[in-house]
CSV table of C-alpha atoms and ligand atoms in Angstrom, one decimal:
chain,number,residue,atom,x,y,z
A,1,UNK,CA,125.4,111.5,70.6
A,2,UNK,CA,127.0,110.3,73.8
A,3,UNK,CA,127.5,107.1,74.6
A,4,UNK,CA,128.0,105.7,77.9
A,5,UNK,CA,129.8,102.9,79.0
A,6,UNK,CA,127.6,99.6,80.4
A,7,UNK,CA,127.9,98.1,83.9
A,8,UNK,CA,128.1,94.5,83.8
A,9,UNK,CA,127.7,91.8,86.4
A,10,UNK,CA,129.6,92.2,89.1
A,11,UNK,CA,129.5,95.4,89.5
A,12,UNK,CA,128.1,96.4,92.4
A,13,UNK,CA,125.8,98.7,91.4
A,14,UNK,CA,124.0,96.9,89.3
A,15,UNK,CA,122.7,95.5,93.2
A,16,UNK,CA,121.7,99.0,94.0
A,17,UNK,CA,118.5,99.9,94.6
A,18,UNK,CA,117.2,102.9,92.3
A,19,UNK,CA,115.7,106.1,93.8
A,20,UNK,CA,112.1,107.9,92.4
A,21,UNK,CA,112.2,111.2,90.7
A,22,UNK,CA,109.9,113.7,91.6
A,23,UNK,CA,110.9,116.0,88.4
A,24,UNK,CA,112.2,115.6,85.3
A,25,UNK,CA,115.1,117.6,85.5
A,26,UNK,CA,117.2,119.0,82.0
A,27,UNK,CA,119.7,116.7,83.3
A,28,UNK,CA,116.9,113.8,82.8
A,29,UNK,CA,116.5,114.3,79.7
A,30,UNK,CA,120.0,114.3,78.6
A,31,UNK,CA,120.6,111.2,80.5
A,32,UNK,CA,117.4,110.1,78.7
A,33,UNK,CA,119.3,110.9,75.3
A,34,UNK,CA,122.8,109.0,76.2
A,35,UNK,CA,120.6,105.9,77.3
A,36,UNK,CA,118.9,105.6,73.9
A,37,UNK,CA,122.3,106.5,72.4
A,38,UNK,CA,123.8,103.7,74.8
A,39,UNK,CA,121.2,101.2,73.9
A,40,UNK,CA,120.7,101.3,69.8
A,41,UNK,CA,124.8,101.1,69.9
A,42,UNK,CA,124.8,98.3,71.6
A,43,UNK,CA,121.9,96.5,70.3
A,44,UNK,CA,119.9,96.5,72.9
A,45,UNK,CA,115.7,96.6,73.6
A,46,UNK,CA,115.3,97.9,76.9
A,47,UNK,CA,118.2,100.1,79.7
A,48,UNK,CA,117.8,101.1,83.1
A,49,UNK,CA,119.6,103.9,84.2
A,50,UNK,CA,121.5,101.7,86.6
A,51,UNK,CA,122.8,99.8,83.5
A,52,UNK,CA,125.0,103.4,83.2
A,53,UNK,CA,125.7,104.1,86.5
A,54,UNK,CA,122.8,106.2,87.2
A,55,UNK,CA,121.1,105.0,90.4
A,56,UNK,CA,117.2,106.6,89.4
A,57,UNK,CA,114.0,105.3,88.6
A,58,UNK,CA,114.3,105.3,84.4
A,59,UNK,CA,114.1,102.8,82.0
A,60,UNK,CA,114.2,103.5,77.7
A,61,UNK,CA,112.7,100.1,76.1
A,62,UNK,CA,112.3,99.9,71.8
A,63,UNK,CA,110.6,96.4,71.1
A,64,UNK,CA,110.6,97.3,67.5
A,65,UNK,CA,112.0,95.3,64.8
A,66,UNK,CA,114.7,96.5,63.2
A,67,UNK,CA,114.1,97.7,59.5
A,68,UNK,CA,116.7,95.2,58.7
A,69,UNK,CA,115.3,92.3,60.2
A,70,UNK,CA,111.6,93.1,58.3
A,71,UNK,CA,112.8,92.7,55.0
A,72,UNK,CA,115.4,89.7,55.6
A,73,UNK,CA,113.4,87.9,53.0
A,74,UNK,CA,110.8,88.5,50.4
A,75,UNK,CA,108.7,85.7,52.5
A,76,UNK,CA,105.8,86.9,54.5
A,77,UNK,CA,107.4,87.1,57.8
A,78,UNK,CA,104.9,87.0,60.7
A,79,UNK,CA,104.5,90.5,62.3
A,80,UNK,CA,106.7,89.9,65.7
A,81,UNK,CA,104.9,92.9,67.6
A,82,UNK,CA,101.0,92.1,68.7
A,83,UNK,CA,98.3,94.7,68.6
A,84,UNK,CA,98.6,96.0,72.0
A,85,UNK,CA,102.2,96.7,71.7
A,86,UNK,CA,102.0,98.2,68.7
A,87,UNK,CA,99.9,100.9,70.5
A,88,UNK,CA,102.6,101.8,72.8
A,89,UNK,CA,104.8,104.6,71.3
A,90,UNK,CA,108.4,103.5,71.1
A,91,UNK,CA,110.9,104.4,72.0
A,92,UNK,CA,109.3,104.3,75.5
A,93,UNK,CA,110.7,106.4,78.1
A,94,UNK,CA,109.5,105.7,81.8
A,95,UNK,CA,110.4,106.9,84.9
A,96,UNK,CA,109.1,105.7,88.0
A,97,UNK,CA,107.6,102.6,86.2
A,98,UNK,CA,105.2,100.4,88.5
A,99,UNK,CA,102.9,97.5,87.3
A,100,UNK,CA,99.5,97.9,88.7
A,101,UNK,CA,98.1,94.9,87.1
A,102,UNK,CA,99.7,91.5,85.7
A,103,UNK,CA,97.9,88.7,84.0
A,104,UNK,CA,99.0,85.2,82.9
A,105,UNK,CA,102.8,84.0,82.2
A,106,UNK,CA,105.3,83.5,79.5
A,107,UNK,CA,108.3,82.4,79.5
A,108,UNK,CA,111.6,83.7,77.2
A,109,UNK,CA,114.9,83.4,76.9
A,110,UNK,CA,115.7,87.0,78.1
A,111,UNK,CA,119.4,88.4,77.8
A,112,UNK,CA,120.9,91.9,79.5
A,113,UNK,CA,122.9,93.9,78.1
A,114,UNK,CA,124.5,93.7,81.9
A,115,UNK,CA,125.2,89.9,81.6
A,116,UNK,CA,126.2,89.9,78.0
A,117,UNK,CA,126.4,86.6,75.8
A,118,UNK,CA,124.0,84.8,78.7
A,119,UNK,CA,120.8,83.6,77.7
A,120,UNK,CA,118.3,82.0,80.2
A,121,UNK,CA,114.8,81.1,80.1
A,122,UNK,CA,112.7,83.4,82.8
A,123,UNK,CA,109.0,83.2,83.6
A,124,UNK,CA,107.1,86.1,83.5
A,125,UNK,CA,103.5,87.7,83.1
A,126,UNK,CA,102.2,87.3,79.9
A,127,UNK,CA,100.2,91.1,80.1
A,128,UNK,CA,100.8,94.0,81.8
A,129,UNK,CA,99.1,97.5,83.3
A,130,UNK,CA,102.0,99.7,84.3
A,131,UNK,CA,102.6,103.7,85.1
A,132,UNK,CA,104.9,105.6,85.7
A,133,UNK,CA,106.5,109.3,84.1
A,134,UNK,CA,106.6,110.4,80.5
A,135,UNK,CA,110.0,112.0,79.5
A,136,UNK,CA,107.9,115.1,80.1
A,137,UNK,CA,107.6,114.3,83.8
A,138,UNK,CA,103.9,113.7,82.6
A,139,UNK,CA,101.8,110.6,84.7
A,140,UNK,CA,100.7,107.9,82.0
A,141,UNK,CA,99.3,104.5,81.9
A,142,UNK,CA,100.0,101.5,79.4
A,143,UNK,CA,99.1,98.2,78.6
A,144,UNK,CA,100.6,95.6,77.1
A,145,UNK,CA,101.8,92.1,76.2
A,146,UNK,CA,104.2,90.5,74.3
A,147,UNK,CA,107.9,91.4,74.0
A,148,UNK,CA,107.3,94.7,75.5
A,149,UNK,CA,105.8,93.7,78.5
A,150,UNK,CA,108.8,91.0,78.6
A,151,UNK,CA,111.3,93.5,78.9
A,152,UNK,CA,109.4,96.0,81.1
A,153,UNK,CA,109.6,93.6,83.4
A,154,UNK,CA,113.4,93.0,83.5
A,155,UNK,CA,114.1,96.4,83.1
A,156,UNK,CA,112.4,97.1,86.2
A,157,UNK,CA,113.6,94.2,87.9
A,158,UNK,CA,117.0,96.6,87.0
A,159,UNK,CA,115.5,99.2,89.2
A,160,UNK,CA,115.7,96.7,92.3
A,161,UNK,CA,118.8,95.6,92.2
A,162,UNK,CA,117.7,92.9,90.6
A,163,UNK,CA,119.3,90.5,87.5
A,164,UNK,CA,117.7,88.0,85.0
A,165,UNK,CA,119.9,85.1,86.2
A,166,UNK,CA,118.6,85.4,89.9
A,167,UNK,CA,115.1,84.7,88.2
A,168,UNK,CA,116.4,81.0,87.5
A,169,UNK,CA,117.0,78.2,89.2
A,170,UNK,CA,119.3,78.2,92.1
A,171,UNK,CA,121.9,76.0,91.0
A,172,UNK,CA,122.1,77.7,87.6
A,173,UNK,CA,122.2,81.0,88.4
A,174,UNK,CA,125.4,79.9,90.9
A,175,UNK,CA,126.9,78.0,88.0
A,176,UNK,CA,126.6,81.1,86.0
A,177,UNK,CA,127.5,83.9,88.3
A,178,UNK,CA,130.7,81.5,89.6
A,179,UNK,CA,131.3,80.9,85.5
A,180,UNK,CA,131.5,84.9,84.7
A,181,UNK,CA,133.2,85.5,88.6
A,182,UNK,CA,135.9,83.3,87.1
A,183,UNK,CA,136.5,83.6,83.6
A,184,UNK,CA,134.6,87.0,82.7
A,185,UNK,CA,132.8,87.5,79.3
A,186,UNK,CA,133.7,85.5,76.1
A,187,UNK,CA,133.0,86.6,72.9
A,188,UNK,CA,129.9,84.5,71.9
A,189,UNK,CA,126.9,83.8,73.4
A,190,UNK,CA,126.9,80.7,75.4
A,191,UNK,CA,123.7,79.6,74.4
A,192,UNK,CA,123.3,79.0,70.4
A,193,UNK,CA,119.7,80.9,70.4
A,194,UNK,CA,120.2,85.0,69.9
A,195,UNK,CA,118.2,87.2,71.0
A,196,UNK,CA,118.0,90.9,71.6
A,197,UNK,CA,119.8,91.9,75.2
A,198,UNK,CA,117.8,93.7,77.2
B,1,ZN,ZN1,119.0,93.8,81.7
């Protein structure tokens, strides 16, 4: 178990823009291990391996309910994951990740575990065709939808220098960065509505 420490906004490096592997080293796939290690400790769905400082083309992503969260009640709780998502094995490990196909749009109040406590509503496609690297170094496909394909999407956006609050409007995502420039993180989320950081 090694956990490593999160970049958050500012940081510069989170603005970097993540380089393609043409292996997967043994080095890989302990930095593979410390990012799944990273994320479950923090709670997190989805970390790019920018999140830790670690400027390559990886993301780890686990959509999954927690066992916790399943049995919260004895009431039927309506199954969160949809069929096509639950046919991706998770946790997913992905290097070199690239969409070759997106249909439709959702929207969802995404959060990063990079901007923590921030919530924001962001549009994005509703399904997805992706590749991209096993943690094997093996060339695979998926598809998917749902909450998966959500935070494929950020995480990648990760792998571009890229943050869930430039997705929103212009004026907000100043207000924001200017808030966190200024006062730093608080404690709480700022929006009431909790979801998983991605
Ligand atoms: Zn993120």
């Amino acid at each position: 178990m090694a956990k490593r420490q999160i970049l958050t906004f500012p940081d510069a490096r989170l603005r970097e823009v993540s380089e393609p592997v043409s292996s997967v080293t043994p080095e890989m796939k302990a930095l593979v291990k410390d990012m799944l290690d990273t994320m479950y400790a923090a709670k997190g769905i989805g970390l790019a391996a920018i999140q830790v400082g670690e400027p390559i083309r990886l993301l780890v992503i686990d959509t999954r309910p927690l066992p916790a969260e399943k049995n919260q009640d004895s009431e039927e709780q309506e199954d969160p994951m949809t069929a096509l998502e639950k046919k991706v094995t998770q946790p997913l490990v992905i290097f070199n990740p690239e969409i070759i196909e997106g249909r439709g749009s959702v929207t969802y109040d995404e959060g990063c575990l990079s901007v923590p406590t921030y919530y924001e509503t962001v549009e994005r496609y509703q399904w997805i065709k992706a590749k991209g690297l096993d943690a094997d170094g093996k060339e695979f496909t998926l598809e998917t939808d749902g909450l998966l394909a959500i935070c494929l999407q950020h995480e990648m956006d990760h792998l571009d220098g890229k943050l869930f609050i430039d997705r929103i409007s212009f004026v907000r995502s100043q207000k924001i960065k200017n808030q966190i420039k200024k006062h730093g993180y608080g404690e709480k989320p700022v929006k009431k509505k909790e979801e998983s950081a991605l």
